[in-house]
Structures are given as C-alpha cells and as structure tokens.
CSV table of C-alpha atoms and ligand atoms in Angstrom, one decimal:
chain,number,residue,atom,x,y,z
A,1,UNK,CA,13.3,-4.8,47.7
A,2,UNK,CA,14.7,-7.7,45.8
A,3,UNK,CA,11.8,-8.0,43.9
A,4,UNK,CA,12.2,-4.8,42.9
A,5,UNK,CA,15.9,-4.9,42.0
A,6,UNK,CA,15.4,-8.1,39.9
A,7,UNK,CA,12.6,-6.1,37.9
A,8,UNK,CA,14.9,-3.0,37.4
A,9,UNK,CA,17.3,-5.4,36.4
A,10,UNK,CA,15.1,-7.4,34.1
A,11,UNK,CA,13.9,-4.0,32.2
A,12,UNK,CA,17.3,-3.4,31.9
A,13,UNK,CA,18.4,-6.1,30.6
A,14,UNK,CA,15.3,-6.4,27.8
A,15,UNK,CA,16.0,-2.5,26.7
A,16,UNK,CA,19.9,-2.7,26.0
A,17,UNK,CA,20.2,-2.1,22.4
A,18,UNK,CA,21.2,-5.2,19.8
A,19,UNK,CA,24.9,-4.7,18.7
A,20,UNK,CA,25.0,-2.5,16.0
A,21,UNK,CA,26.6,-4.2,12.8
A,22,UNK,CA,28.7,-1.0,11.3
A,23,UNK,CA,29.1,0.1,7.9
A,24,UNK,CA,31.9,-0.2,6.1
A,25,UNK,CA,33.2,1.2,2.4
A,26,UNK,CA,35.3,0.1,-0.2
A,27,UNK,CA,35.1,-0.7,-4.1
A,28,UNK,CA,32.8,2.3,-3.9
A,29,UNK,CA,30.0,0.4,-2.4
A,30,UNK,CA,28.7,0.3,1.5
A,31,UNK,CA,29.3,-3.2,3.1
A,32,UNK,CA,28.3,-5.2,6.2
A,33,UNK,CA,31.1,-7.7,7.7
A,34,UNK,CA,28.7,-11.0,8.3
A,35,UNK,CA,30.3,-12.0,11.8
A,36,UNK,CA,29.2,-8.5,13.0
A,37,UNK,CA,25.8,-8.7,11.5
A,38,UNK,CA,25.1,-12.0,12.3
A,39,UNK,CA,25.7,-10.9,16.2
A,40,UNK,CA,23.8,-8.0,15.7
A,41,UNK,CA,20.7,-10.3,14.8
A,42,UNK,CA,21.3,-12.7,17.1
A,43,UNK,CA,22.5,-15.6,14.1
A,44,UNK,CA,24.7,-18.3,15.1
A,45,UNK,CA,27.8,-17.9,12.0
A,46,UNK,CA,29.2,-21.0,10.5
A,47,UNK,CA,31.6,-20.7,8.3
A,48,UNK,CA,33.1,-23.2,5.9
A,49,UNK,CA,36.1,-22.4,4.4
A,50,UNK,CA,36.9,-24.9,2.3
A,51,UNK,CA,33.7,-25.0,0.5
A,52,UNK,CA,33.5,-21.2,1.0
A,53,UNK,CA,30.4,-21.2,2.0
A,54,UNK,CA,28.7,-19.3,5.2
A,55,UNK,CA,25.2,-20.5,7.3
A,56,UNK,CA,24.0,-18.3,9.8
A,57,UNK,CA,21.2,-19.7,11.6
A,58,UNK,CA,18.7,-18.5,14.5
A,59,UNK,CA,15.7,-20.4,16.4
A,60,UNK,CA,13.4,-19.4,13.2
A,61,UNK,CA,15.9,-19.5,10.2
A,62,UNK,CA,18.7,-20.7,7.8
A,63,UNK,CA,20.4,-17.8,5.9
A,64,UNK,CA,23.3,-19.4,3.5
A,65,UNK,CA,25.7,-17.4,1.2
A,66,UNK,CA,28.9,-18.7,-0.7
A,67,UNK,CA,31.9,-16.4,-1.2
A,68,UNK,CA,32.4,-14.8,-4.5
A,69,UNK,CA,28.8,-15.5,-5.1
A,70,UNK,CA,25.2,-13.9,-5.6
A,71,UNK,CA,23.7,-17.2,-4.7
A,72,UNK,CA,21.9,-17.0,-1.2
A,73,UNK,CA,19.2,-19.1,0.6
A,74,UNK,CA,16.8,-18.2,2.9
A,75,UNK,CA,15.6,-21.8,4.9
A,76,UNK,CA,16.7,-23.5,1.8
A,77,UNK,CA,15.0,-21.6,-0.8
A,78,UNK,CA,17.3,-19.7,-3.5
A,79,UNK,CA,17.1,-16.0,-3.7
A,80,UNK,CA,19.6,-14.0,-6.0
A,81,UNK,CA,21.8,-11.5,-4.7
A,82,UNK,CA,22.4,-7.8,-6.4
A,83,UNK,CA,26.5,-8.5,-5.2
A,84,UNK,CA,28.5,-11.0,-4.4
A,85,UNK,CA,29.8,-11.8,-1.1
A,86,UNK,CA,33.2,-10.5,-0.6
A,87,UNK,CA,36.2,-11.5,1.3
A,88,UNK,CA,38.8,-9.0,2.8
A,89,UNK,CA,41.1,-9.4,4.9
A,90,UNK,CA,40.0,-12.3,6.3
A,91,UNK,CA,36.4,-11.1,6.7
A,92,UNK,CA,33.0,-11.8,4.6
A,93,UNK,CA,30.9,-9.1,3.5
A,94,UNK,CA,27.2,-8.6,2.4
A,95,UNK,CA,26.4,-5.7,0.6
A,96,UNK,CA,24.3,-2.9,2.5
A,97,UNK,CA,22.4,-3.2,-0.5
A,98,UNK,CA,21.2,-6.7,-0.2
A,99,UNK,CA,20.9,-6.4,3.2
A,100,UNK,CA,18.0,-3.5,2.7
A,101,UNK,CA,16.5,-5.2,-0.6
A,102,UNK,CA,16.5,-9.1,0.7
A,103,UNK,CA,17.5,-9.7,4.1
A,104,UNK,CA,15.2,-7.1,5.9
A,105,UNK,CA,12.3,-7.2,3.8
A,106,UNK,CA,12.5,-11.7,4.2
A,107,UNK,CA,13.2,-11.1,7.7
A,108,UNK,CA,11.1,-8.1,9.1
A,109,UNK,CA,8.3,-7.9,6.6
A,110,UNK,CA,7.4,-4.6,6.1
A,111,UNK,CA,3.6,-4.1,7.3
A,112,UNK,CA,0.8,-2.5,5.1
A,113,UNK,CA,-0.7,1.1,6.7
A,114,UNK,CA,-3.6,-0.4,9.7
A,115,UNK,CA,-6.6,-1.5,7.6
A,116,UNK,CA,-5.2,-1.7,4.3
A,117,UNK,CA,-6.2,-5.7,3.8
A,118,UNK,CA,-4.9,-7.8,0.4
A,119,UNK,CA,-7.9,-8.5,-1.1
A,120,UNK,CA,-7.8,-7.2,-5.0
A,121,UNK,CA,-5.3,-9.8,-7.0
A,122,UNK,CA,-4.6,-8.7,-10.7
A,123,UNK,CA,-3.1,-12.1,-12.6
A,124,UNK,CA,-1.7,-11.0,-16.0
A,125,UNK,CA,-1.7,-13.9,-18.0
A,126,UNK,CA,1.9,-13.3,-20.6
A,127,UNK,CA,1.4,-12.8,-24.3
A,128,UNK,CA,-1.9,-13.3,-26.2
A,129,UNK,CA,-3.4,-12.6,-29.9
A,130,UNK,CA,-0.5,-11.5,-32.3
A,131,UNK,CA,2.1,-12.7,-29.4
A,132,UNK,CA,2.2,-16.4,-28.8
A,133,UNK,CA,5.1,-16.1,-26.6
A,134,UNK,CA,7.3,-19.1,-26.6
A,135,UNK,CA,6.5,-21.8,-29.0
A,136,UNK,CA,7.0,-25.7,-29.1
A,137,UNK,CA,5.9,-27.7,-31.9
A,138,UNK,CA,1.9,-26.7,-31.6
A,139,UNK,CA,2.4,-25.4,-28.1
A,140,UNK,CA,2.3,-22.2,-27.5
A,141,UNK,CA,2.9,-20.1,-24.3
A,142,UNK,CA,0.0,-17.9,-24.2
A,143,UNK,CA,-3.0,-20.5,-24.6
A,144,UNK,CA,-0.8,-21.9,-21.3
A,145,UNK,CA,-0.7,-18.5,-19.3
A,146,UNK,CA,-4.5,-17.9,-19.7
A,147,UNK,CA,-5.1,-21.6,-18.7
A,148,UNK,CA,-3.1,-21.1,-15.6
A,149,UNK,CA,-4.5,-18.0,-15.1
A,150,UNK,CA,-8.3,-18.9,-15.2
A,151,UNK,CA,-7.4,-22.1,-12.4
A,152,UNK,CA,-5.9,-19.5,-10.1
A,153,UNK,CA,-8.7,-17.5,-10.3
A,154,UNK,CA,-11.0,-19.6,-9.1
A,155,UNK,CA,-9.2,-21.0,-6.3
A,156,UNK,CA,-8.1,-17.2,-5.0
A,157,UNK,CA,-11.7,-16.6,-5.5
A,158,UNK,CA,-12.5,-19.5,-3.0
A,159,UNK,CA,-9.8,-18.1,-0.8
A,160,UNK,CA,-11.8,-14.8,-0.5
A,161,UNK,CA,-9.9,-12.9,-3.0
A,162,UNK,CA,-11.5,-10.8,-5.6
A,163,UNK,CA,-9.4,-11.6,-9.2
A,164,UNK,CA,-8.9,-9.6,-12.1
A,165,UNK,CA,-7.1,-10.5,-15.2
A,166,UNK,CA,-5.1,-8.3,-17.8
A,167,UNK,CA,-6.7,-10.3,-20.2
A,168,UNK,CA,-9.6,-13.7,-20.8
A,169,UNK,CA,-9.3,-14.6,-24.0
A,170,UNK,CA,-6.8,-14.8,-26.4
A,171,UNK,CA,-6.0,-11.2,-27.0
A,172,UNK,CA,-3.0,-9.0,-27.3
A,173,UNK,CA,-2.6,-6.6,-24.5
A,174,UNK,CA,0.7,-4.0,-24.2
A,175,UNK,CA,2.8,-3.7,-21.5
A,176,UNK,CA,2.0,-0.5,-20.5
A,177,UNK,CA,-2.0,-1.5,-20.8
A,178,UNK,CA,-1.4,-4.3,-18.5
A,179,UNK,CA,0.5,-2.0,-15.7
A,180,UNK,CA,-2.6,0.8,-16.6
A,181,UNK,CA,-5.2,-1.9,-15.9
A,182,UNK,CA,-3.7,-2.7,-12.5
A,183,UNK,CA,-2.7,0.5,-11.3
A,184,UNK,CA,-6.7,2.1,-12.3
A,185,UNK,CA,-8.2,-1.0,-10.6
A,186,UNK,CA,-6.1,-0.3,-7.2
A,187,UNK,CA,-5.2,-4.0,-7.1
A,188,UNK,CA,-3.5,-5.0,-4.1
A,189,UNK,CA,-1.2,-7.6,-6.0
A,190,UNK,CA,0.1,-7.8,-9.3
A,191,UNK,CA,0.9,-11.6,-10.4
A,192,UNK,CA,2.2,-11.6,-14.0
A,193,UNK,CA,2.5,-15.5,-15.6
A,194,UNK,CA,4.9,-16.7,-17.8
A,195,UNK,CA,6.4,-20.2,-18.7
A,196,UNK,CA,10.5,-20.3,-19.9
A,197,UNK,CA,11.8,-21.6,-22.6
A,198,UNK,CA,15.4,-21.3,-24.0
A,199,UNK,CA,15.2,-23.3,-27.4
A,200,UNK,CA,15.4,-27.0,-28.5
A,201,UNK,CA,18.8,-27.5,-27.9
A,202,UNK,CA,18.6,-26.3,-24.0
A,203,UNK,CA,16.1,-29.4,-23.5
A,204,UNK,CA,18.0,-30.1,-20.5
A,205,UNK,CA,17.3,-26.8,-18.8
A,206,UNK,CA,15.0,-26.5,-16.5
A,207,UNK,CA,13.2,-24.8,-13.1
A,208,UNK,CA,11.1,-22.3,-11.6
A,209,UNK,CA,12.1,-18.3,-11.0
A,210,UNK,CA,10.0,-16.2,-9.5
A,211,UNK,CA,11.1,-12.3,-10.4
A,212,UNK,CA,10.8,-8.8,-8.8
A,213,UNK,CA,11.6,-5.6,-9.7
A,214,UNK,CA,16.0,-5.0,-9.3
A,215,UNK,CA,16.4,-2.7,-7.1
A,216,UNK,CA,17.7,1.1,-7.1
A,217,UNK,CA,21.5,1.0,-8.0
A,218,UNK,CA,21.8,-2.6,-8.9
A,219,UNK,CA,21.8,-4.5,-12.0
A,220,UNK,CA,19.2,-7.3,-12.9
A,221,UNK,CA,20.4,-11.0,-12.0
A,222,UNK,CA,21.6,-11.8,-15.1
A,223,UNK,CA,22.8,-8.4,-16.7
A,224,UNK,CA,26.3,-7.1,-16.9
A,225,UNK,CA,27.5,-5.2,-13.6
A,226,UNK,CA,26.9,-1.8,-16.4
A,227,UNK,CA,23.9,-2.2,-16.8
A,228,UNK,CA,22.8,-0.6,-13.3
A,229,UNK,CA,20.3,1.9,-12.9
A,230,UNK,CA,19.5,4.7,-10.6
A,231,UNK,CA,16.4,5.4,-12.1
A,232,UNK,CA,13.4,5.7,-9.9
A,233,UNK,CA,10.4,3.7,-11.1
A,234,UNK,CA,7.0,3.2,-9.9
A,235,UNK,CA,7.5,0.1,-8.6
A,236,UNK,CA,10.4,0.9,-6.3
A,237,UNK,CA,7.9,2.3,-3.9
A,238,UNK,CA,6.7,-1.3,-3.0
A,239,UNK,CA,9.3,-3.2,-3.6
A,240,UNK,CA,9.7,-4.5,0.0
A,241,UNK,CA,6.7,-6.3,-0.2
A,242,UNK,CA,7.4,-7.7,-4.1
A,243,UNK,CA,10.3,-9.3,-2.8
A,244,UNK,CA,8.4,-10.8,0.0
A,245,UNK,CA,6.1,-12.0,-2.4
A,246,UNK,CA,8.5,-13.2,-4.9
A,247,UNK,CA,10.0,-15.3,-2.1
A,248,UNK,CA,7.2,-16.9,-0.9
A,249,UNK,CA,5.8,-18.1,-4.4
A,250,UNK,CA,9.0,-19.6,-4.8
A,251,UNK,CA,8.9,-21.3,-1.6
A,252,UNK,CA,5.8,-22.7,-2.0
A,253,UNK,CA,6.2,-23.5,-5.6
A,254,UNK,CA,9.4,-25.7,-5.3
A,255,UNK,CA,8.3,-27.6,-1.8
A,256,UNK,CA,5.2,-28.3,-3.5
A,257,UNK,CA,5.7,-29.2,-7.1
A,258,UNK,CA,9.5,-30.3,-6.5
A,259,UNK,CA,10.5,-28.3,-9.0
A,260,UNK,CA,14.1,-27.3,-9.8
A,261,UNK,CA,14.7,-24.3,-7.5
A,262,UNK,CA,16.3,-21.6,-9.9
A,263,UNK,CA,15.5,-18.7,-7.3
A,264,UNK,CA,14.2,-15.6,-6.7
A,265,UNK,CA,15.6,-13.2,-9.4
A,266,UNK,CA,15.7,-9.5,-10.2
A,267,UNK,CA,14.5,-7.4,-13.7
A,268,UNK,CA,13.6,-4.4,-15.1
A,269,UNK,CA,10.5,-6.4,-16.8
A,270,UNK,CA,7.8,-3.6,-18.0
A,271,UNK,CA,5.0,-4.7,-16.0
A,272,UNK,CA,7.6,-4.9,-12.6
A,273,UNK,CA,8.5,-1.3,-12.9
A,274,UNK,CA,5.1,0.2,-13.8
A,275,UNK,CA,2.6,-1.1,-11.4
A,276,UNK,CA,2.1,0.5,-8.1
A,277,UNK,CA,1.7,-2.3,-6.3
A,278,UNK,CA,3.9,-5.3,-4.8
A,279,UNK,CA,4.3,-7.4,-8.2
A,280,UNK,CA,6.0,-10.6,-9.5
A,281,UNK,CA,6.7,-12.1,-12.5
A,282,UNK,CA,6.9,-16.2,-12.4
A,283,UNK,CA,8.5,-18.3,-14.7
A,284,UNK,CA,6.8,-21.6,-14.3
A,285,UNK,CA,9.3,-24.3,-15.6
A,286,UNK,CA,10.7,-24.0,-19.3
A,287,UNK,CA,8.6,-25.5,-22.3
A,288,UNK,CA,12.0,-26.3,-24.0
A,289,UNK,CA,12.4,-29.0,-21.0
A,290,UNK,CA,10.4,-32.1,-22.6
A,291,UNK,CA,9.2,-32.7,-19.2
A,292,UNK,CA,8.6,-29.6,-18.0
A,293,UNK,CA,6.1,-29.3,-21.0
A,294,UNK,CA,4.2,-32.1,-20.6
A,295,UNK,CA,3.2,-30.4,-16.6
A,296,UNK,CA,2.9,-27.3,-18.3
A,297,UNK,CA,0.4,-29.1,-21.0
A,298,UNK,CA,-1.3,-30.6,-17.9
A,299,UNK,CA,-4.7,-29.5,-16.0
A,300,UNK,CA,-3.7,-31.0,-13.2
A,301,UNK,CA,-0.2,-30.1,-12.7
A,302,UNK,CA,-1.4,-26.5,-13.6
A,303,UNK,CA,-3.7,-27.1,-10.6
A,304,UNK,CA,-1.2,-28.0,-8.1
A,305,UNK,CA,0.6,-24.4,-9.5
A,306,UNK,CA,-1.9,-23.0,-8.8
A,307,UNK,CA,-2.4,-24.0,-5.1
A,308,UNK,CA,0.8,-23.4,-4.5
A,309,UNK,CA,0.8,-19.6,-5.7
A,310,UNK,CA,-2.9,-19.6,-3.6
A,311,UNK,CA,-0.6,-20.9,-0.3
A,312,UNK,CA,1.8,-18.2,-1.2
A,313,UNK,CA,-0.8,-15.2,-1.4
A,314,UNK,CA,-2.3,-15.9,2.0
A,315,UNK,CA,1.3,-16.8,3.2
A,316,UNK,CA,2.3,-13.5,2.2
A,317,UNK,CA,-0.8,-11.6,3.7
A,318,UNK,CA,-0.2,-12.8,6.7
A,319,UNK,CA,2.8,-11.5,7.1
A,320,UNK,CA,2.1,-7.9,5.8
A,321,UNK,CA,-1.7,-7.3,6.9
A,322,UNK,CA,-1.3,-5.7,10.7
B,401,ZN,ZN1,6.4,-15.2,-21.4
C-alpha cells in the first residue's frame, strides 16, 4: 500500500505542468518577463545590475543577455537578437519574438518528419565570372569561395553526404538560379559562402557571422527598426532549423579556428529567403583584415574551415534527424 502511494505520488509529481511564463504587452509588441521564464524552464537567473547584464543557466546551458541590448549568448557563443532586452518596472524582458525564433529552436530543436535523413548538402560558393565579389589587391572573393567550397566537398563527401554546388568553375550564377538549383535538387541543406570585407581603411575589423533568414515581423541585425517585414518568404517555412544551423556553424567555427566571434545574424539575403530548405549564409572572416586574408589565402586554414562547418553539419543532424 505504501508502495503504491509513493508511485501515485511519484506520477504525480512527474505530470504537474512547468510554470507557465505569461505574456505580457506593451510598446505594441508581446513580451516575456525573464525571472518568470527562466522558472518556467527550470534556469537558475543571475542578474548583474551594475554591468546590466543577465545569465540564466541550467545543468546543460549558459543563456546571457545584456539590458538594452540585442547581444545574447547561448554557452558562450553570440547570437543576435531581433529586440533588445527591456527593463520595466524593475523587471527584464525578452521579446516573444526571440523567444520563438532563437531560444526554442537552440533549445528544443525542432525534429524533421520520421525518415526524412540530412543527406543532400547544396554549397553555393558567392560570386563568380563577371562578379568577383570583394577585392584586395589581386585577391578576389570568388576564386576564394569556390576554393572553400571544393575542400568542403570532399570532406562532407567522406562524412557520407552527397554535395552539390551552385557553381565549379568560375562562372556567374544569379541569385534566383542559385535558390532554383537548390530547391529542384530537393537538397536537404543550403550552405551559401562568402568572405567579408569592409574596405582598406577597416583593416582592423575583423570575425566570423554566420547568417539566417530574419524572421517574420522583425528587421535584419543591422537594419533600421523600419525596415521590418511581414512578408512571408519561402524560407520562413524552415527557419527553425536555419537558425539551428546558423548556430552551430558558428560554434564550431569560432572554438575551432579562434576566430573573432561576431555572431549569429539575421538578413533578407536572396538565397536565405528563396530556398526551401534550412539555409545559411557564412561570412568567413573579412579580406580587408590583413590577417584574416592571409587564412583566407591559405589551403590549410581553409581546411580547418572546413572541418569545422563538416562538425557543424553532423552536429546539427543529430539534433534534428528523429
Ligand atoms: Zn560575398
């Protein structure tokens, strides 16, 4: 009898619902109070006031954010929010929008449909032919992106992955070719490759972003708060799983290569809102950096890249694949 009593009480105890973090409204936009969210998922909130900053941590992870700003990090990597966090009344708050578009798809991946397996990777190496992309001195971007392209290829390929590319030679594609090739070959991933640059005298600039498609209702990381969007595009319908991916190329990326850790960012890039499947764009260090262009200019850096976006692929099928 006490057996049984200790078993009701134990299925009790596992079946009574999480606290449920409530929604709250002002400046026109839904919010969720952090303390109350944090509970709600079982985080452990610290909060800093004098640096104004906010760690909520669990058994598995690190989240931080930083009043007043879109700066987050999930276990130390730096992921971009669509709005600030705000402080009333004595209270932070996380958008409801970041919480759908980055805290839920990092935290609770959302799973493919049973059987559907990552195994089709289209690489879209940026620029080509007529468009060199960014240029320095003789360099120029697209001999760099198809270089980087062709390593990764055969290093998915030894993973198991079957690899397409947008392009393997020194051709111009369009943007809406590149999204028409993907989409017609029912690629599982879209990786598009790019390398930075923001002119000579930004030398001292330098990093790795990873981007994925900004999100219904928000404006891109770096775009004025007008310049939002409630335009449904194609890739909206994955965009889950493209921030997933986003986050864990940057992961890998910066532990890796110890590159400056500029984050995981949001655009309306072409080739982001056009496929149909989960895509990223990465911006691998900036060939106005002198030293990020002699890695980029290097086989063997370009190797390590590539590794590291390898680790990130079967990272990130893990975590989707049922
Ligand atoms: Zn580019």
């Amino acid at each position: 009898m006490l057996l049984a009593t200790a078993l009701v009480w134990i299925a009790c105890a596992r079946a009574a619902p999480a606290p449920v973090a409530p929604r709250v409204q002002f400046q026109g936009r839904d919010w969720h109070e952090l303390g109350a969210w944090a509970e709600a998922h079982r985080f452990t909130l610290q909060w800093n006031r004098s640096t104004k900053t906010l760690q909520l941590t669990n058994r598995t992870t690190r989240l931080g954010f930083a009043v007043d700003s879109q700066q987050a990090t999930v276990d130390g990597v730096k992921v971009w929010l669509s709005v600030p966090v705000t402080v009333q009344a004595g209270k932070a708050y996380l958008s409801a929008l970041d919480i759908e578009t980055v805290l839920q798809p990092l935290l609770q991946p959302v799973r493919s449909p049973p059987g559907h397996k990552v195994r089709t990777i289209m690489l879209d190496p940026g620029h080509g032919g007529k468009d060199p992309g960014n240029q320095e001195g003789q360099e120029l971007e697209k001999r760099y992106t198809l270089l980087l392209a062709q390593q990764l290829r055969v290093k998915l390929q030894a993973a198991g992955f079957q690899v397409l590319l947008t392009r393997n030679r020194d051709v111009f594609v369009g943007l809406p070719e590149r999204a028409a090739l993907a989409n017609n070959s029912k690629a599982d991933l879209f990786l598009s490759l790019h390398f930075n640059s923001l002119g000579r005298s930004d030398g001292a600039v330098h990093g790795l972003e990873v981007f994925c498609l900004t999100p219904n209702h928000a404006a891109s990381t770096h775009a004025p708060r007008t310049a939002t969007s409630s335009q449904r595009l194609p890739g909206h319908g994955t965009g889950a799983q493209s921030v997933l991916l986003a986050y864990q190329v940057q992961k890998a990326a910066v532990r890796r290569l110890g590159l400056v850790d500029r984050g995981v960012k949001r655009a309306r890039f072409a080739v982001l809102r056009d496929v149909q499947m989960p895509a990223v764009l990465i911006e691998a260090g900036f060939m106005s950096s002198p030293a990020e262009l002699k890695q980029i200019t290097d086989a063997a850096f370009r190797a390590r890249l590539a590794d590291a976006i390898v680790e990130a692929v079967k990272s990130y099928k893990r975590q989707v694949e049922r």
